[in-house]
């Protein structure tokens, strides 16, 4: 309200002049046709054109730009590579989008202390490339790792195939330089894990750009394992595959990752990329990656194969050489793209359930899919119970998106009902904030809002994301946050 | 100031009556002689008698008591078992001490989902005892684990010997029910790791009772490893031992823990407990614990032994049976007690350094010890660079404590200088807040203060801890926080 009332005070001409003085003319995008790219992130079903895009290169430029936004009551949103799936980087009307694409420098590589310092626009995979020669790698590996940025990973606390063993992004961030919405620069965390005081780094990771923008990131890197092996097992029922997953974990083995694909996904993948590795008649396959010392991998591989067989696996394929491993992974890696080929559109959900509920929840998802009349494919991180139901639909059909969102919502509520969560690794963003009250009480959410207000008192940094305002679902992802129009000047 | 002005409004008679109505007469300690126990925690050099001690049993009782404190502007401090080493539970004048000793129930054991729910007064070791029959254990293991409480572990984000491989307390807490200083009850985190929204659990763990008090704790438990082995290697120089530590980590092996003891500590331990395992002429010994599958342990044991030999280890002793392992650990576990026997008093420091700086820092500590004229023994978590210099002194000598604190301060500054931290696992508490500005800028500290103010706006919950107020060292641990006297009524 306060902001809306101030609209007449806002002078875009002057704002643009100030931003140009800081960033330079080349770092500012204002043309309508060039702004189209920035209307959405990976959640393409919501779109909103920003007023401006700026492309800073340094912390100081970001700080100065944020200060200008603060002084002029302009909303701003940080955006990395724009691959996020929950609309975390969805613009609001008349906002400034701060794109980190040109903040792409690896600032320091310190192999001895197993850490690197990077700018937020550095692509996830570049970190591993920068240190692999020295025998190290960066563990969090979202499917989009060849295109997604470290800054975006931090905003959404991204996971990946290997987070079963190695944890998600927050477990790999040592320190951050951040610009808070007042335009001040602060350092949180540090170069080592044991930092005293409040764990503001942990608070910031996963805060989806609502507490500030990271401009320098200190990441932990890990020693490349001596040996890696991938095991593919196929099952005649989803229950059998689920019970093999429980069996592996109960045996005290922690593979790097355990992925599951259901029959629908297997066939979609074979139709499109023809890996010829995945049996088309399998109800489900498991892909288990094991890493560690050669002897440890060999032992775990034998134990896992035995557990799969005990649980009814029909066949087991094992790959140790890089090329063979890639062959087994190929279908899994191509799964989302395959869905895009066999269906005009798909909607990915991201819920978490306790592993023990796997087979019940998959049955319920199938039942809900039938009820709504949509195919739901399941390709997911089975080891940590992180489901990714893919709902196939055609966005050109009137009302389809609304139905699909309703189905997705029922799936999320199901996850919560069995003791799980509405997000494993994609974040809440604009997409799922209305489900937050399924998991948290009013008081819990108010506490989160308090913390947000400390950093972001005017709600200028990524307004409306994460927390449910308005509190009910069914309203537009942008509703509740109207900023005065740039057309006014 | 505001509080001091309100002193005349404070009516202790009425406060006690209200607390009695909530907790019951038996749950309140008022007698001077009984209050002596509560004048300090494990940091015995600072003492302050609280006005009252209360012993609630339920979340609701804690919430009601905190509300009474809030309404009457009375400072309150949460205390677990009182084993903390940084004065985190040190009372302030005229405060209410909320002691969790009677909140000692294990509320739920869920082996299938690998979690337990406990009250905060549960002793660390009880958690493992409750689940070991099912093949599980709770990983964080501070030296005081048979007497320290889970609530205290959460407040201080405690570590232990095994945190090299398994992380500190924050990595093992899934969810918390907390009472915030307004007296409201909120739930943060949950039953699974992947909770959306801001990571308030991470923020709360390590906040030393300044954001609220945990009344229910959901902890992760881990599968008991199939095999454990302890390796003792002795070296002719600290440098050689340090370089063996680096060699092990560089080889990509992560033992459960790597402990180092220097010559002074070895002899102190042999004098007092006569383990007969530790060579008295060694400059340093390493104790390396390896866990995992039998084959993994056997392989890693061979690699670690080889690395130690390459770095000049004179002898290597290996224990796999429980009794043998205990024999090798006995001296390390008794080290602090041994110092208490050979010296009237000792002061434990807790700093962190990058592993690569180990031998330089130990040399500097020896030099500083000589400069001040005190023996400094070193018994510490070498794997993660977490030093515990033990300064031996006699508190009955005038000025000794001040000198020892000054020496301790120089050691902490040295840790910061080489890129380390002023606390690894003991917390900041009352003891080290004046060193916070060595690590953080004014803006960084202000940001922490903002976050604190959100939860604790009147500064009634554990006033004065963690953050440097007053900003300079050398003032009393309690200074800056004067509350009106209970004697006034």
Short mmCIF file of C-alpha atoms in Angstrom, two decimals, chain B residues 104-472:
data_model
loop_
_atom_site.label_atom_id
_atom_site.label_comp_id
_atom_site.label_asym_id
_atom_site.label_seq_id
_atom_site.Cartn_x
_atom_site.Cartn_y
_atom_site.Cartn_z
CA UNK B 104 14.25 -35.71 30.46
CA UNK B 105 11.85 -37.89 28.48
CA UNK B 106 12.57 -39.67 25.22
CA UNK B 107 9.22 -39.01 23.57
CA UNK B 108 9.44 -41.11 20.42
CA UNK B 109 11.81 -43.60 18.83
CA UNK B 110 11.23 -44.16 15.11
CA UNK B 111 13.92 -46.52 13.88
CA UNK B 112 12.31 -47.05 10.48
CA UNK B 113 12.65 -43.36 9.66
CA UNK B 114 15.89 -42.98 11.64
CA UNK B 115 14.78 -40.30 14.06
CA UNK B 116 13.98 -39.78 17.72
CA UNK B 117 12.08 -37.04 19.53
CA UNK B 118 13.42 -36.03 22.94
CA UNK B 119 12.97 -33.38 25.59
CA UNK B 120 15.95 -31.02 25.95
CA UNK B 121 17.09 -32.35 29.33
CA UNK B 122 17.82 -35.79 27.89
CA UNK B 123 21.50 -36.62 28.27
CA UNK B 124 23.41 -36.93 24.98
CA UNK B 125 24.43 -40.52 25.63
CA UNK B 126 20.87 -41.66 26.42
CA UNK B 127 19.90 -41.13 22.80
CA UNK B 128 22.40 -43.72 21.61
CA UNK B 129 21.42 -46.03 24.47
CA UNK B 130 17.78 -45.80 23.40
CA UNK B 131 18.49 -46.86 19.82
CA UNK B 132 21.63 -48.99 19.94
CA UNK B 133 19.59 -52.19 20.36
CA UNK B 134 18.10 -51.51 16.94
CA UNK B 135 21.53 -50.93 15.40
CA UNK B 136 21.58 -47.12 15.48
CA UNK B 137 23.41 -44.33 17.28
CA UNK B 138 23.42 -40.55 17.67
CA UNK B 139 26.61 -39.20 16.11
CA UNK B 140 27.59 -35.93 17.90
CA UNK B 141 29.72 -36.97 20.86
CA UNK B 142 31.14 -34.12 22.96
CA UNK B 143 33.67 -35.29 25.57
CA UNK B 144 31.00 -34.61 28.18
CA UNK B 145 28.48 -36.86 26.46
CA UNK B 146 27.63 -38.90 29.53
CA UNK B 147 26.54 -35.78 31.43
CA UNK B 148 25.71 -33.05 28.92
CA UNK B 149 22.16 -32.49 27.69
CA UNK B 150 20.76 -32.39 24.18
CA UNK B 151 19.32 -28.92 24.85
CA UNK B 152 22.77 -27.62 25.75
CA UNK B 153 24.27 -29.35 22.72
CA UNK B 154 21.76 -27.48 20.54
CA UNK B 155 22.44 -24.15 22.23
CA UNK B 156 26.19 -24.46 21.68
CA UNK B 157 26.09 -26.49 18.44
CA UNK B 158 28.37 -29.03 20.10
CA UNK B 159 30.89 -31.11 18.25
CA UNK B 160 32.95 -34.05 19.39
CA UNK B 161 35.54 -36.54 18.23
CA UNK B 162 33.38 -37.82 15.37
CA UNK B 163 32.39 -34.49 13.86
CA UNK B 164 35.21 -34.73 11.30
CA UNK B 165 33.16 -37.31 9.41
CA UNK B 166 29.64 -36.71 10.69
CA UNK B 167 29.41 -32.96 11.30
CA UNK B 168 28.37 -31.08 14.42
CA UNK B 169 24.99 -30.94 16.16
CA UNK B 170 23.34 -28.76 13.51
CA UNK B 171 23.78 -31.55 10.97
CA UNK B 172 21.73 -33.90 13.14
CA UNK B 173 18.75 -31.78 14.19
CA UNK B 174 15.67 -32.18 12.00
CA UNK B 175 13.16 -30.10 13.91
CA UNK B 176 12.54 -28.19 17.11
CA UNK B 177 9.63 -27.04 19.16
CA UNK B 178 10.76 -23.78 20.72
CA UNK B 179 9.37 -21.21 23.11
CA UNK B 180 10.36 -17.75 21.92
CA UNK B 181 10.86 -14.88 24.38
CA UNK B 182 7.27 -13.67 23.94
CA UNK B 183 6.15 -17.00 25.39
CA UNK B 184 4.76 -18.24 22.07
CA UNK B 185 5.40 -21.83 21.01
CA UNK B 186 6.61 -22.39 17.44
CA UNK B 187 7.72 -25.40 15.43
CA UNK B 188 10.73 -25.04 13.19
CA UNK B 189 12.13 -27.67 10.84
CA UNK B 190 10.22 -30.94 10.92
CA UNK B 191 10.55 -34.70 10.77
CA UNK B 192 12.49 -34.78 7.51
CA UNK B 193 15.51 -32.83 6.30
CA UNK B 194 13.89 -31.15 3.31
CA UNK B 195 11.73 -28.44 4.85
CA UNK B 196 10.78 -25.41 2.75
CA UNK B 197 11.02 -21.77 3.85
CA UNK B 198 13.83 -20.19 5.82
CA UNK B 199 16.10 -22.58 7.70
CA UNK B 200 15.18 -21.38 11.17
CA UNK B 201 16.36 -24.67 12.68
CA UNK B 202 19.86 -23.95 11.43
CA UNK B 203 19.58 -20.42 12.79
CA UNK B 204 18.43 -21.62 16.21
CA UNK B 205 21.09 -24.32 16.65
CA UNK B 206 24.12 -22.56 18.12
CA UNK B 207 22.17 -19.46 19.16
CA UNK B 208 23.05 -20.12 22.82
CA UNK B 209 19.62 -19.50 24.28
CA UNK B 210 19.35 -15.96 22.89
CA UNK B 211 16.48 -16.69 20.48
CA UNK B 212 14.38 -18.91 22.72
CA UNK B 213 14.43 -22.29 24.43
CA UNK B 214 13.99 -25.65 22.71
CA UNK B 215 11.42 -27.86 24.44
CA UNK B 216 11.21 -30.76 21.98
CA UNK B 217 13.95 -31.92 19.66
CA UNK B 218 13.77 -34.23 16.65
CA UNK B 219 17.17 -35.80 16.03
CA UNK B 220 18.53 -37.90 13.19
CA UNK B 221 20.10 -41.19 14.17
CA UNK B 222 22.61 -43.12 12.11
CA UNK B 223 23.15 -46.80 11.44
CA UNK B 224 25.86 -48.23 13.72
CA UNK B 225 28.90 -48.95 11.53
CA UNK B 226 29.71 -52.60 10.90
CA UNK B 227 33.32 -52.15 11.91
CA UNK B 228 35.41 -49.67 13.92
CA UNK B 229 39.15 -49.49 14.28
CA UNK B 230 41.42 -47.16 16.27
CA UNK B 231 44.97 -46.47 15.18
CA UNK B 232 47.59 -44.88 17.42
CA UNK B 233 50.68 -43.45 15.74
CA UNK B 234 53.53 -41.66 17.52
CA UNK B 235 55.80 -39.02 16.03
CA UNK B 236 59.10 -37.33 16.85
CA UNK B 237 57.80 -33.91 15.91
CA UNK B 238 54.49 -32.07 15.87
CA UNK B 239 55.20 -31.13 12.24
CA UNK B 240 55.42 -34.80 11.26
CA UNK B 241 52.12 -35.56 13.00
CA UNK B 242 50.51 -32.55 11.35
CA UNK B 243 51.76 -33.58 7.97
CA UNK B 244 50.38 -37.10 8.49
CA UNK B 245 46.97 -35.52 9.17
CA UNK B 246 47.17 -33.55 5.92
CA UNK B 247 48.30 -36.69 4.11
CA UNK B 248 45.29 -38.68 5.29
CA UNK B 249 42.80 -36.00 4.27
CA UNK B 250 44.55 -35.38 0.94
CA UNK B 251 44.29 -39.08 0.19
CA UNK B 252 40.52 -38.59 0.22
CA UNK B 253 40.04 -40.68 3.38
CA UNK B 254 37.65 -39.26 5.95
CA UNK B 255 38.19 -41.05 9.26
CA UNK B 256 35.47 -40.74 11.92
CA UNK B 257 37.96 -38.63 13.89
CA UNK B 258 41.64 -37.67 14.13
CA UNK B 259 42.84 -36.51 17.55
CA UNK B 260 46.27 -35.17 18.43
CA UNK B 261 47.99 -34.95 21.83
CA UNK B 262 51.31 -33.22 22.37
CA UNK B 263 54.20 -34.37 24.57
CA UNK B 264 53.04 -32.40 27.58
CA UNK B 265 49.54 -33.93 27.41
CA UNK B 266 50.91 -37.44 26.87
CA UNK B 267 53.00 -37.19 30.04
CA UNK B 268 50.21 -35.59 32.05
CA UNK B 269 47.90 -38.44 31.08
CA UNK B 270 50.49 -41.14 31.74
CA UNK B 271 51.27 -39.58 35.14
CA UNK B 272 47.62 -39.63 36.14
CA UNK B 273 45.96 -42.60 34.45
CA UNK B 274 48.98 -44.68 33.31
CA UNK B 275 47.50 -46.03 30.09
CA UNK B 276 50.95 -47.35 29.15
CA UNK B 277 49.90 -46.97 25.50
CA UNK B 278 51.28 -43.51 24.84
CA UNK B 279 55.09 -43.27 24.44
CA UNK B 280 56.30 -40.61 26.89
CA UNK B 281 59.06 -39.48 24.55
CA UNK B 282 56.78 -38.87 21.55
CA UNK B 283 56.49 -35.25 20.46
CA UNK B 284 52.93 -35.98 19.47
CA UNK B 285 50.57 -38.87 19.00
CA UNK B 286 47.64 -39.24 16.64
CA UNK B 287 44.56 -41.28 17.47
CA UNK B 288 42.65 -42.07 14.30
CA UNK B 289 39.24 -43.74 14.43
CA UNK B 290 38.01 -45.35 11.21
CA UNK B 291 34.49 -46.72 10.77
CA UNK B 292 32.37 -48.24 8.03
CA UNK B 293 32.01 -51.65 6.44
CA UNK B 294 34.62 -54.22 7.49
CA UNK B 295 36.38 -54.15 4.14
CA UNK B 296 36.37 -50.35 3.97
CA UNK B 297 37.84 -50.10 7.48
CA UNK B 298 40.53 -52.66 6.68
CA UNK B 299 41.54 -50.80 3.50
CA UNK B 300 41.52 -47.37 5.11
CA UNK B 301 43.45 -48.68 8.10
CA UNK B 302 46.21 -49.96 5.82
CA UNK B 303 46.31 -46.67 3.87
CA UNK B 304 46.40 -44.54 7.03
CA UNK B 305 49.13 -46.66 8.58
CA UNK B 306 51.18 -46.28 5.40
CA UNK B 307 50.69 -42.49 5.36
CA UNK B 308 51.72 -42.24 9.02
CA UNK B 309 54.86 -44.30 8.32
CA UNK B 310 55.70 -42.15 5.28
CA UNK B 311 55.50 -39.15 7.60
CA UNK B 312 57.90 -40.67 10.09
CA UNK B 313 55.64 -42.47 12.58
CA UNK B 314 57.86 -44.50 14.93
CA UNK B 315 55.26 -47.04 15.92
CA UNK B 316 51.67 -47.83 15.06
CA UNK B 317 49.24 -49.59 17.34
CA UNK B 318 45.92 -50.83 15.96
CA UNK B 319 42.83 -51.86 17.92
CA UNK B 320 39.67 -53.36 16.49
CA UNK B 321 38.06 -55.10 19.49
CA UNK B 322 35.95 -52.83 21.74
CA UNK B 323 38.14 -53.39 24.79
CA UNK B 324 41.36 -52.66 22.92
CA UNK B 325 39.84 -49.56 21.39
CA UNK B 326 38.80 -48.26 24.80
CA UNK B 327 42.36 -48.82 26.01
CA UNK B 328 43.75 -46.58 23.26
CA UNK B 329 41.06 -43.94 23.85
CA UNK B 330 41.38 -43.97 27.65
CA UNK B 331 44.17 -41.41 27.86
CA UNK B 332 42.55 -39.01 25.41
CA UNK B 333 39.23 -39.22 27.23
CA UNK B 334 40.98 -38.60 30.57
CA UNK B 335 43.16 -35.75 29.32
CA UNK B 336 41.15 -32.84 30.70
CA UNK B 337 40.73 -34.57 34.06
CA UNK B 338 44.47 -35.27 34.12
CA UNK B 339 45.21 -31.56 33.70
CA UNK B 340 42.95 -30.92 36.68
CA UNK B 341 45.10 -33.28 38.73
CA UNK B 342 48.50 -31.87 37.80
CA UNK B 343 47.45 -28.21 38.01
CA UNK B 344 45.16 -26.40 40.47
CA UNK B 345 43.25 -24.88 37.56
CA UNK B 346 43.18 -24.97 33.80
CA UNK B 347 41.56 -22.81 31.14
CA UNK B 348 40.46 -24.51 27.90
CA UNK B 349 40.51 -22.57 24.70
CA UNK B 350 38.58 -23.59 21.59
CA UNK B 351 39.88 -22.15 18.32
CA UNK B 352 39.87 -23.39 14.76
CA UNK B 353 42.61 -23.13 12.17
CA UNK B 354 43.05 -24.41 8.63
CA UNK B 355 44.81 -27.78 8.89
CA UNK B 356 47.65 -26.45 6.76
CA UNK B 357 48.60 -24.00 9.56
CA UNK B 358 48.81 -26.65 12.28
CA UNK B 359 52.51 -26.77 12.91
CA UNK B 360 53.01 -22.97 12.67
CA UNK B 361 50.17 -22.33 15.11
CA UNK B 362 51.35 -24.94 17.64
CA UNK B 363 54.83 -23.35 17.58
CA UNK B 364 53.29 -19.93 18.13
CA UNK B 365 51.16 -21.21 21.01
CA UNK B 366 54.30 -22.59 22.66
CA UNK B 367 56.02 -19.22 22.19
CA UNK B 368 53.05 -17.34 23.66
CA UNK B 369 52.94 -19.75 26.62
CA UNK B 370 56.59 -19.03 27.35
CA UNK B 371 56.03 -15.28 27.01
CA UNK B 372 53.28 -15.38 29.64
CA UNK B 373 55.01 -18.04 31.75
CA UNK B 374 52.32 -20.75 31.58
CA UNK B 375 52.31 -24.34 30.35
CA UNK B 376 49.92 -24.88 27.47
CA UNK B 377 48.92 -28.48 26.74
CA UNK B 378 47.40 -29.36 23.38
CA UNK B 379 44.80 -32.10 23.07
CA UNK B 380 42.58 -31.56 20.08
CA UNK B 381 40.55 -32.53 17.03
CA UNK B 382 43.39 -32.36 14.50
CA UNK B 383 41.31 -33.60 11.57
CA UNK B 384 39.19 -30.48 11.48
CA UNK B 385 41.80 -28.10 12.86
CA UNK B 386 39.84 -27.57 16.08
CA UNK B 387 42.43 -26.73 18.74
CA UNK B 388 41.89 -27.07 22.48
CA UNK B 389 44.91 -25.42 24.14
CA UNK B 390 44.72 -26.05 27.90
CA UNK B 391 46.43 -23.32 29.89
CA UNK B 392 47.50 -24.55 33.33
CA UNK B 393 47.40 -22.00 36.17
CA UNK B 394 46.63 -21.38 39.80
CA UNK B 395 43.54 -19.25 40.31
CA UNK B 396 44.51 -18.48 43.91
CA UNK B 397 47.43 -16.37 42.64
CA UNK B 398 46.43 -12.76 42.26
CA UNK B 399 46.18 -11.69 38.63
CA UNK B 400 46.64 -15.20 37.25
CA UNK B 401 43.18 -15.44 35.71
CA UNK B 402 43.61 -12.11 33.96
CA UNK B 403 46.97 -13.21 32.54
CA UNK B 404 45.56 -16.53 31.40
CA UNK B 405 42.65 -14.81 29.73
CA UNK B 406 45.03 -12.46 27.98
CA UNK B 407 47.09 -15.45 26.78
CA UNK B 408 43.90 -17.20 25.66
CA UNK B 409 42.92 -14.06 23.79
CA UNK B 410 46.26 -13.94 21.98
CA UNK B 411 45.78 -17.56 20.93
CA UNK B 412 42.32 -16.77 19.55
CA UNK B 413 43.64 -13.79 17.62
CA UNK B 414 46.35 -16.04 16.20
CA UNK B 415 43.65 -18.47 15.01
CA UNK B 416 41.79 -15.64 13.29
CA UNK B 417 45.03 -14.31 11.77
CA UNK B 418 45.71 -17.60 9.96
CA UNK B 419 42.15 -17.74 8.60
CA UNK B 420 40.48 -19.65 11.42
CA UNK B 421 37.81 -19.06 14.03
CA UNK B 422 37.48 -18.17 17.73
CA UNK B 423 35.23 -21.14 18.44
CA UNK B 424 34.97 -24.65 17.08
CA UNK B 425 32.38 -26.25 19.33
CA UNK B 426 32.20 -24.58 22.76
CA UNK B 427 30.33 -21.47 21.68
CA UNK B 428 30.95 -17.80 22.42
CA UNK B 429 28.82 -17.46 25.54
CA UNK B 430 29.94 -14.86 28.05
CA UNK B 431 33.59 -15.75 27.63
CA UNK B 432 34.46 -14.86 24.06
CA UNK B 433 31.98 -12.27 22.91
CA UNK B 434 34.61 -9.57 23.09
CA UNK B 435 36.57 -11.39 20.36
CA UNK B 436 33.67 -11.43 17.91
CA UNK B 437 34.84 -8.18 16.38
CA UNK B 438 38.12 -9.92 15.47
CA UNK B 439 36.10 -11.98 12.99
CA UNK B 440 33.21 -9.78 11.97
CA UNK B 441 32.77 -6.21 10.86
CA UNK B 442 30.45 -3.83 12.66
CA UNK B 443 27.86 -4.33 9.88
CA UNK B 444 28.09 -8.14 10.12
CA UNK B 445 27.54 -7.98 13.89
CA UNK B 446 24.67 -5.54 13.51
CA UNK B 447 22.99 -7.98 11.15
CA UNK B 448 23.26 -10.68 13.82
CA UNK B 449 21.83 -8.24 16.35
CA UNK B 450 18.87 -7.51 14.05
CA UNK B 451 18.07 -11.20 13.82
CA UNK B 452 18.33 -11.52 17.58
CA UNK B 453 16.04 -8.55 18.12
CA UNK B 454 13.34 -10.19 16.02
CA UNK B 455 13.07 -13.08 18.46
CA UNK B 456 14.28 -11.36 21.60
CA UNK B 457 13.24 -7.69 21.33
CA UNK B 458 13.59 -6.88 25.03
CA UNK B 459 16.88 -8.78 25.34
CA UNK B 460 15.36 -10.83 28.18
CA UNK B 461 16.50 -14.21 26.84
CA UNK B 462 20.13 -14.80 27.88
CA UNK B 463 21.13 -11.13 27.78
CA UNK B 464 24.64 -10.20 26.81
CA UNK B 465 25.74 -13.51 25.35
CA UNK B 466 27.47 -14.01 21.97
CA UNK B 467 27.52 -10.43 20.73
CA UNK B 468 30.15 -7.98 21.96
CA UNK B 469 28.34 -5.53 24.27
CA UNK B 470 30.40 -3.74 25.52
CA UNK B 471 32.52 -3.95 22.41
CA UNK B 472 35.89 -4.11 24.13
#
